Amino acid sequence: MKTKDFFALPQLKAVLCLSVVAAAMTLPAATSAQTSLTAEQQAFKERREQEFEAFQLRRIQQFAAFKARYNAELAAFRTDLLEKWGEVEVSDKDTVVVYPEPEIKTVVDYEAKKIVVSVLHDANATVDQTKVVAALEKLKSVEPEDSNGQAVNILKSYAANDTFDDLDKLVQNADVEVAQPEITDADIEAENQAFAARQIQDEIAFQMMADRLSSPSQSVDQAITRVASQSEKSHSFSINKIKRDKNQKASELKNKRITRLTIAIKPKELQDRIAEIKPYAKQYSSVMEIPMPLIVAMIHTESSFNPLAVSHIPAYGLMQVVPTSAGIDVNEFLHSKREPLEKDYLFIAEQNVEAGSAYLHLLNNRYLTKITNPQSRLYCAIAAYNTGVGNVTRAFTDGQSTSLNSAVADQINAMQPQQVYDLLLEKLPYDETRKYLKKVRTRMDKYQNI
């Protein structure tokens, strides 16, 4: 069963991947720095650097085109859900949302520790419990829409309920609630807030991609502005449609009901969830020279150990790797391929942990090497995993620079690790990253003895 989470648009992903791959096929890898070069070698090095810069700009432009279309489709999808159901629910890192049929929705909520099967039906109709059982049965083989990756048994991977073997009994004993679907002003405001949060995520994604450029680019700024503007138009169109159709949809929804059947999940103990990913964390901690407690802490923070976690960027899997930004760097590092990682690749737990650990390695051992104190560098790497090296640099330059040059590095190196951590919590540009750093550090301390 494939999730109807929207976070997989095959035609858009195909356009993006093919265009990036086409660019990659004609571009050799950038030459590493050398200390003493002949004139011919220097010319060759500069030419390769120019080609790499051009490649980076092309992939940002391609990502911009993808995001403009993707965000428009997402806005339309969310509008359809709101007008049909009177509510919007899609998968994220804490929930898996499956629409096995247009009028049936199954939500596995990892944080609230419950499964809710919702059935949309006519007011005078009764719910066919066999369809509810069938919806639960499909949770035993869930994969993202348009994915050829490994299906995941959600019930087995997260829940410890022995009674999942008897789904009929579960449905019979479920808490049942019947609700009147409606579209309220609060629903519209919630959509506005969700859109604002997505805009911030898009901004961060572009900034992380721009980190690899040698200098700020006007074309990148224009691409970011264009995507933000187009996304705003798509969102405004959707909101205006909801407002325009509100009376008509209200009349239709009056004749509908949503019956919700809630089943409490007895989740696996945290130690059991850790045990499932521990072999991968241990292996790639050694290979990538990254502390094992950090890898586990980041998996917990990024996905709550949900191998099907998806964000709207989109980022995938246990360590929420973005195929078109970190994924390209990781693919080149691991496989000598300058192209995005496939999302199917990232839904395989071991490969996702390898990819996320590899990106941490690149941050810690390549992009942030001017920071000499290992603990200070690690704090910066954690923050950069979420927001990019450029935004980390902004924290130390009062927002004036995104280049981690020697002067900025000297400033960081003059500080104690705790001072670096405190400054990041105070001055990182985005509240999300500040909370992220704090969560990861707290969990890293918690997992020191695993």
Coordinates of C-alpha atoms in Angstrom, one line a residue:
M1 CA 0.0 0.0 0.0
K2 CA 1.4 3.4 -0.9
T3 CA 0.9 6.5 1.2
K4 CA -1.1 9.3 -0.2
D5 CA 1.1 11.9 1.4
F6 CA 1.7 14.0 -1.7
F7 CA 5.4 14.1 -1.0
A8 CA 6.2 12.3 -4.2
L9 CA 5.3 13.9 -7.5
P10 CA 6.7 11.6 -10.1
Q11 CA 6.6 13.9 -13.1
L12 CA 8.3 16.7 -11.2
K13 CA 11.0 14.5 -9.7
A14 CA 11.7 13.0 -13.1
V15 CA 12.2 16.5 -14.6
L16 CA 14.5 17.5 -11.8
C17 CA 16.6 14.3 -11.7
L18 CA 17.0 14.0 -15.4
S19 CA 18.1 17.6 -15.8
V20 CA 20.6 17.3 -13.0
V21 CA 21.9 14.0 -14.3
A22 CA 22.3 15.4 -17.8
A23 CA 24.4 18.2 -16.4
A24 CA 26.4 15.8 -14.3
M25 CA 27.2 13.5 -17.2
T26 CA 29.4 16.2 -18.9
L27 CA 31.0 17.6 -15.8
P28 CA 34.2 16.0 -14.3
A29 CA 34.6 16.2 -10.5
A30 CA 36.2 19.4 -9.2
T31 CA 40.0 19.2 -8.8
S32 CA 41.2 19.2 -5.2
A33 CA 43.4 22.0 -3.9
Q34 CA 47.1 21.8 -4.6
T35 CA 49.9 23.7 -3.0
S36 CA 52.2 24.3 -5.9
L37 CA 50.8 24.5 -9.4
T38 CA 52.3 25.2 -12.8
A39 CA 50.5 27.8 -15.0
E40 CA 48.9 25.0 -17.0
Q41 CA 47.7 23.2 -13.8
Q42 CA 46.4 26.5 -12.4
A43 CA 44.4 27.2 -15.6
F44 CA 43.0 23.6 -15.4
K45 CA 42.1 24.1 -11.7
E46 CA 40.4 27.4 -12.4
R47 CA 38.5 25.9 -15.3
R48 CA 37.2 23.0 -13.2
E49 CA 36.2 25.4 -10.4
Q50 CA 34.3 27.5 -12.9
E51 CA 32.5 24.4 -14.3
F52 CA 31.7 23.3 -10.7
E53 CA 30.3 26.8 -10.0
A54 CA 28.2 26.6 -13.1
F55 CA 26.9 23.2 -12.1
Q56 CA 25.9 24.5 -8.7
L57 CA 24.0 27.3 -10.3
R58 CA 22.2 25.0 -12.7
R59 CA 21.1 22.7 -9.9
I60 CA 19.8 25.6 -7.9
Q61 CA 17.8 26.9 -11.0
Q62 CA 16.5 23.4 -11.6
F63 CA 15.5 23.0 -7.9
A64 CA 13.7 26.4 -8.2
A65 CA 11.7 25.2 -11.2
F66 CA 10.8 22.0 -9.4
K67 CA 9.8 23.8 -6.2
A68 CA 7.6 26.2 -8.0
R69 CA 5.6 23.4 -9.5
Y70 CA 5.7 21.2 -6.4
N71 CA 4.4 24.0 -4.2
A72 CA 1.6 24.7 -6.6
E73 CA 0.6 21.0 -6.6
L74 CA 0.8 20.9 -2.9
A75 CA -1.4 23.9 -2.4
A76 CA -4.0 22.4 -4.7
F77 CA -3.8 19.0 -2.9
R78 CA -4.3 20.6 0.5
T79 CA -7.2 22.6 -0.8
D80 CA -8.9 19.4 -2.1
L81 CA -8.4 17.7 1.2
L82 CA -9.9 20.7 3.1
E83 CA -12.9 20.9 0.9
K84 CA -13.6 17.2 0.9
W85 CA -12.8 16.3 4.5
G86 CA -13.0 19.7 6.3
E87 CA -9.5 19.1 7.5
V88 CA -6.0 18.6 6.1
E89 CA -3.8 15.7 7.2
V90 CA -0.6 14.6 5.3
S91 CA 2.4 12.6 6.4
D92 CA 5.3 14.2 8.2
K93 CA 8.1 13.0 10.4
D94 CA 5.8 12.1 13.3
T95 CA 2.8 10.7 11.3
V96 CA 2.1 8.4 8.4
V97 CA -1.1 9.2 6.6
V98 CA -2.6 6.7 4.2
Y99 CA -5.7 7.2 2.0
P100 CA -6.4 3.6 0.9
E101 CA -9.7 4.9 -0.6
P102 CA -11.0 8.4 -1.3
E103 CA -13.3 8.2 1.7
I104 CA -11.0 6.4 4.1
K105 CA -8.0 7.8 5.9
T106 CA -5.6 6.1 8.3
V107 CA -3.3 8.1 10.5
V108 CA -0.5 6.5 12.5
D109 CA 0.5 9.1 15.0
Y110 CA 3.9 8.3 16.6
E111 CA 3.8 11.2 19.1
A112 CA 0.2 10.7 20.3
K113 CA 0.7 6.9 20.2
K114 CA -2.5 6.0 18.4
I115 CA -3.9 4.9 15.0
V116 CA -7.0 6.7 13.8
V117 CA -9.1 5.3 10.9
S118 CA -11.5 8.0 9.6
V119 CA -14.4 7.2 7.3
L120 CA -16.1 10.0 5.4
H121 CA -19.7 9.0 4.7
D122 CA -23.3 10.2 4.2
A123 CA -25.0 11.3 7.3
N124 CA -27.5 8.5 7.2
A125 CA -25.1 5.8 6.3
T126 CA -23.4 3.2 8.5
V127 CA -19.7 2.4 8.5
D128 CA -18.7 -0.9 7.0
Q129 CA -16.2 -2.3 9.5
T130 CA -14.7 -4.6 7.0
K131 CA -13.3 -1.6 5.2
V132 CA -11.8 -0.4 8.5
V133 CA -10.1 -3.7 9.0
A134 CA -8.9 -3.6 5.4
A135 CA -7.4 -0.2 6.0
L136 CA -5.5 -1.4 9.0
E137 CA -4.4 -4.5 7.1
K138 CA -2.8 -2.2 4.5
L139 CA -0.6 -0.7 7.2
K140 CA 1.3 -4.0 7.2
S141 CA 2.8 -3.0 3.8
V142 CA 3.2 0.8 3.4
E143 CA 5.5 2.6 1.0
P144 CA 5.4 6.2 -0.2
E145 CA 3.4 6.9 -3.3
D146 CA 5.2 6.2 -6.6
S147 CA 8.0 4.4 -4.7
N148 CA 9.7 1.2 -5.7
G149 CA 11.5 1.0 -2.4
Q150 CA 11.0 -1.5 0.4
A151 CA 7.5 -1.6 1.9
V152 CA 7.4 -1.1 5.7
N153 CA 5.1 -2.9 8.1
I154 CA 4.1 0.1 10.2
L155 CA 2.4 -2.0 12.8
K156 CA 5.4 -4.2 13.3
S157 CA 8.1 -1.6 13.1
Y158 CA 6.6 0.8 15.7
A159 CA 3.9 -0.9 17.7
A160 CA 4.3 -3.6 20.3
N161 CA 0.6 -4.6 20.4
D162 CA 0.3 -8.4 20.2
T163 CA -3.4 -7.8 19.4
F164 CA -2.6 -6.5 15.9
D165 CA -2.8 -10.1 14.8
D166 CA -6.6 -9.8 15.4
L167 CA -7.6 -6.7 13.6
D168 CA -11.3 -7.5 13.8
K169 CA -11.1 -7.5 17.6
L170 CA -9.2 -4.2 17.5
V171 CA -11.9 -2.5 15.4
Q172 CA -14.6 -3.8 17.6
N173 CA -12.9 -2.4 20.7
A174 CA -11.9 0.9 19.2
D175 CA -13.0 4.2 20.6
V176 CA -15.6 5.6 18.1
E177 CA -16.4 9.2 17.5
V178 CA -18.7 10.7 14.9
A179 CA -17.9 14.3 13.8
Q180 CA -19.6 16.8 11.6
P181 CA -17.0 18.0 9.0
E182 CA -16.9 21.7 8.4
I183 CA -14.5 24.4 7.1
T184 CA -13.9 27.1 9.7
D185 CA -12.0 30.4 9.8
A186 CA -9.5 28.6 12.1
D187 CA -8.9 26.0 9.4
I188 CA -8.1 28.7 6.9
E189 CA -5.8 30.4 9.4
A190 CA -4.1 27.0 10.0
E191 CA -3.4 26.7 6.3
N192 CA -1.9 30.2 6.3
Q193 CA 0.4 29.3 9.2
A194 CA 1.4 26.0 7.6
F195 CA 2.3 27.8 4.4
A196 CA 4.4 30.3 6.3
A197 CA 6.3 27.5 7.9
R198 CA 6.9 25.8 4.5
Q199 CA 8.2 29.1 3.1
I200 CA 10.8 29.2 5.8
Q201 CA 11.8 25.6 5.0
D202 CA 12.1 26.5 1.4
E203 CA 14.3 29.5 2.2
I204 CA 16.6 27.3 4.3
A205 CA 16.8 24.7 1.5
F206 CA 17.9 27.2 -1.0
Q207 CA 20.5 28.7 1.4
M208 CA 22.0 25.3 2.0
M209 CA 22.3 24.7 -1.7
A210 CA 23.9 28.1 -2.2
D211 CA 26.5 27.3 0.5
R212 CA 28.6 25.5 -2.1
L213 CA 28.9 28.7 -4.3
S214 CA 32.2 30.6 -3.9
S215 CA 30.4 33.9 -3.7
P216 CA 26.8 35.3 -3.5
S217 CA 24.9 35.1 -6.7
Q218 CA 22.2 37.5 -7.9
S219 CA 20.7 34.7 -10.0
V220 CA 20.3 32.6 -6.8
D221 CA 18.6 35.5 -5.0
Q222 CA 16.3 35.9 -8.0
A223 CA 15.5 32.2 -8.0
I224 CA 14.6 32.2 -4.3
T225 CA 12.5 35.4 -4.8
R226 CA 10.7 33.9 -7.8
V227 CA 9.8 30.6 -6.0
A228 CA 8.6 32.5 -3.0
S229 CA 6.4 34.8 -5.1
Q230 CA 5.0 31.9 -7.2
S231 CA 4.3 29.9 -4.1
E232 CA 2.6 32.9 -2.5
K233 CA 0.4 33.1 -5.6
S234 CA -0.5 29.4 -5.5
H235 CA -1.3 29.6 -1.9
S236 CA -3.4 32.8 -2.3
F237 CA -5.3 31.2 -5.2
S238 CA -6.1 28.1 -3.0
I239 CA -7.2 30.2 0.0
N240 CA -9.4 32.4 -2.2
K241 CA -10.9 29.3 -3.7
I242 CA -11.7 27.9 -0.3
K243 CA -13.3 31.2 0.8
R244 CA -15.2 31.5 -2.5
D245 CA -16.5 27.9 -2.3
K246 CA -17.0 27.9 1.5
N247 CA -20.8 28.3 1.5
Q248 CA -21.3 25.6 -1.2
K249 CA -18.9 23.2 0.5
A250 CA -20.6 23.9 3.9
S251 CA -23.9 22.8 2.4
E252 CA -22.3 19.6 1.0
L253 CA -20.5 18.8 4.3
K254 CA -23.7 19.2 6.3
N255 CA -24.8 16.0 4.7
K256 CA -21.6 14.2 5.6
R257 CA -20.1 12.7 8.7
I258 CA -16.7 11.5 9.7
T259 CA -16.6 8.4 11.9
R260 CA -13.2 8.0 13.6
L261 CA -12.1 4.8 15.2
T262 CA -9.1 5.3 17.5
I263 CA -6.8 2.5 18.5
A264 CA -4.2 3.1 21.2
I265 CA -0.7 2.1 20.1
K266 CA 1.5 0.4 22.7
P267 CA 4.8 1.6 21.1
K268 CA 8.0 -0.4 21.3
E269 CA 10.2 0.7 24.1
L270 CA 12.7 3.3 23.0
Q271 CA 15.5 0.8 23.6
D272 CA 13.9 -1.5 21.1
R273 CA 13.6 1.1 18.4
I274 CA 17.2 2.1 19.0
A275 CA 18.2 -1.6 18.8
E276 CA 16.8 -1.7 15.2
I277 CA 19.1 1.1 13.9
K278 CA 22.0 0.6 16.3
P279 CA 24.0 -1.8 14.0
Y280 CA 23.9 0.9 11.3
A281 CA 24.7 3.7 13.7
K282 CA 27.7 1.7 15.0
Q283 CA 29.0 0.8 11.6
Y284 CA 28.8 4.3 10.1
S285 CA 30.0 5.9 13.3
S286 CA 33.3 4.1 12.8
V287 CA 33.4 4.6 9.0
M288 CA 32.5 8.3 9.0
E289 CA 34.2 9.2 12.2
I290 CA 31.0 10.5 13.8
P291 CA 30.1 9.8 17.4
M292 CA 27.5 7.0 17.6
P293 CA 25.4 8.9 20.2
L294 CA 25.1 11.8 17.8
I295 CA 23.9 9.6 14.9
V296 CA 21.2 8.1 17.2
A297 CA 20.2 11.5 18.6
M298 CA 19.8 12.9 15.1
I299 CA 17.7 9.9 13.9
H300 CA 15.5 10.5 17.0
T301 CA 15.2 14.2 16.3
E302 CA 14.9 14.0 12.5
S303 CA 12.3 11.2 12.2
S304 CA 11.4 9.7 15.6
F305 CA 12.8 6.5 14.2
N306 CA 10.2 6.5 11.4
P307 CA 11.8 5.1 8.3
L308 CA 9.0 6.5 6.1
A309 CA 9.4 10.1 7.4
V310 CA 8.9 12.7 4.7
S311 CA 9.1 16.5 4.8
H312 CA 7.6 18.9 2.2
I313 CA 11.1 20.0 1.0
P314 CA 11.2 16.9 0.4
A315 CA 13.6 15.1 2.7
Y316 CA 13.4 11.4 3.3
G317 CA 13.8 8.7 5.8
L318 CA 15.5 8.2 9.2
M319 CA 18.0 11.1 8.9
Q320 CA 15.8 13.3 6.6
V321 CA 18.3 13.5 3.7
V322 CA 17.3 16.0 0.9
P323 CA 18.2 14.2 -2.4
T324 CA 18.9 17.5 -4.3
S325 CA 21.2 19.2 -1.8
A326 CA 23.0 17.0 0.8
G327 CA 22.1 14.0 -1.4
I328 CA 24.2 15.2 -4.3
D329 CA 27.3 15.8 -2.0
V330 CA 26.8 12.4 -0.4
N331 CA 26.3 10.6 -3.7
E332 CA 29.5 12.1 -5.0
F333 CA 31.4 11.2 -1.8
L334 CA 30.1 7.7 -1.6
H335 CA 29.6 6.7 -5.3
S336 CA 31.5 9.3 -7.3
K337 CA 28.2 10.4 -8.9
R338 CA 27.3 14.1 -9.0
E339 CA 23.5 13.6 -9.1
P340 CA 20.7 13.4 -6.6
L341 CA 20.2 10.3 -4.5
E342 CA 17.0 8.5 -5.4
K343 CA 14.3 8.6 -2.7
D344 CA 13.9 4.8 -2.9
Y345 CA 17.5 4.6 -1.9
L346 CA 16.8 6.8 1.2
F347 CA 13.8 4.7 2.3
I348 CA 16.1 1.8 3.0
A349 CA 17.2 2.2 6.7
E350 CA 20.8 1.2 6.4
Q351 CA 21.4 3.4 3.3
N352 CA 19.7 6.4 4.9
V353 CA 21.9 6.1 8.0
E354 CA 25.0 5.8 5.8
A355 CA 23.9 8.9 3.8
G356 CA 23.1 11.0 6.8
S357 CA 26.4 10.0 8.5
A358 CA 28.3 10.7 5.4
Y359 CA 26.9 14.2 5.3
L360 CA 27.8 14.8 8.9
H361 CA 31.3 13.6 8.0
L362 CA 31.5 16.1 5.1
L363 CA 30.4 18.9 7.4
N364 CA 32.8 17.9 10.2
N365 CA 35.8 16.9 8.1
R366 CA 35.6 19.1 5.1
Y367 CA 33.3 22.1 5.2
L368 CA 34.1 23.1 8.8
T369 CA 37.7 22.1 9.2
K370 CA 38.8 25.7 9.9
I371 CA 37.2 25.3 13.3
T372 CA 39.9 23.6 15.4
N373 CA 38.2 22.6 18.6
P374 CA 36.4 19.3 17.9
Q375 CA 33.5 20.0 20.2
S376 CA 32.9 23.5 18.8
R377 CA 33.1 22.1 15.3
L378 CA 30.6 19.4 16.2
Y379 CA 28.1 21.9 17.5
C380 CA 28.4 23.8 14.3
A381 CA 28.1 20.6 12.2
I382 CA 24.8 19.7 14.0
A383 CA 23.4 23.2 13.3
A384 CA 24.7 23.1 9.7
Y385 CA 23.0 19.7 9.1
N386 CA 19.7 21.5 9.7
T387 CA 20.3 24.9 8.2
G388 CA 23.6 24.9 6.2
V389 CA 27.1 26.3 6.8
G390 CA 26.1 29.7 5.6
N391 CA 23.5 30.2 8.2
V392 CA 25.9 29.0 10.9
T393 CA 28.3 31.6 9.7
R394 CA 25.6 34.2 9.9
A395 CA 25.3 33.5 13.7
F396 CA 29.0 34.6 14.2
T397 CA 28.8 37.6 11.9
D398 CA 25.6 39.2 13.0
G399 CA 24.1 38.1 9.7
Q400 CA 26.6 40.0 7.6
S401 CA 28.4 37.0 6.0
T402 CA 27.8 33.4 4.9
S403 CA 31.4 32.7 4.2
L404 CA 33.3 30.7 6.8
N405 CA 36.6 32.5 6.1
S406 CA 39.7 32.5 8.3
A407 CA 38.6 35.6 10.2
V408 CA 35.3 34.0 11.2
A409 CA 37.1 30.8 12.0
D410 CA 39.6 32.7 14.2
Q411 CA 36.6 34.2 16.1
I412 CA 35.1 30.8 16.7
N413 CA 38.5 29.3 17.7
A414 CA 39.0 32.0 20.3
M415 CA 35.8 30.7 22.1
Q416 CA 35.2 27.8 24.4
P417 CA 32.8 25.1 23.1
Q418 CA 30.1 26.1 25.6
Q419 CA 30.4 29.7 24.4
V420 CA 30.0 28.5 20.8
Y421 CA 27.0 26.5 21.7
D422 CA 25.4 29.4 23.6
L423 CA 26.0 31.8 20.8
L424 CA 24.5 29.5 18.3
L425 CA 21.4 29.1 20.5
E426 CA 21.1 32.9 20.6
K427 CA 22.0 34.0 17.1
L428 CA 21.2 31.3 14.6
P429 CA 18.8 32.9 12.1
Y430 CA 16.0 30.4 12.5
D431 CA 14.2 29.4 15.7
E432 CA 13.7 25.9 14.3
T433 CA 17.5 25.4 14.1
R434 CA 18.0 26.7 17.6
K435 CA 15.5 24.2 18.9
Y436 CA 17.0 21.5 16.8
L437 CA 20.5 22.0 18.2
K438 CA 19.2 21.9 21.7
K439 CA 17.2 18.7 21.2
V440 CA 20.1 16.9 19.5
R441 CA 22.6 17.9 22.2
T442 CA 20.2 16.8 25.0
R443 CA 19.6 13.5 23.3
M444 CA 23.2 13.0 22.5
D445 CA 24.0 13.2 26.2
K446 CA 21.2 10.8 26.9
Y447 CA 22.6 8.2 24.5
Q448 CA 26.2 8.4 25.6
N449 CA 26.1 4.9 27.0
I450 CA 24.1 3.0 24.4

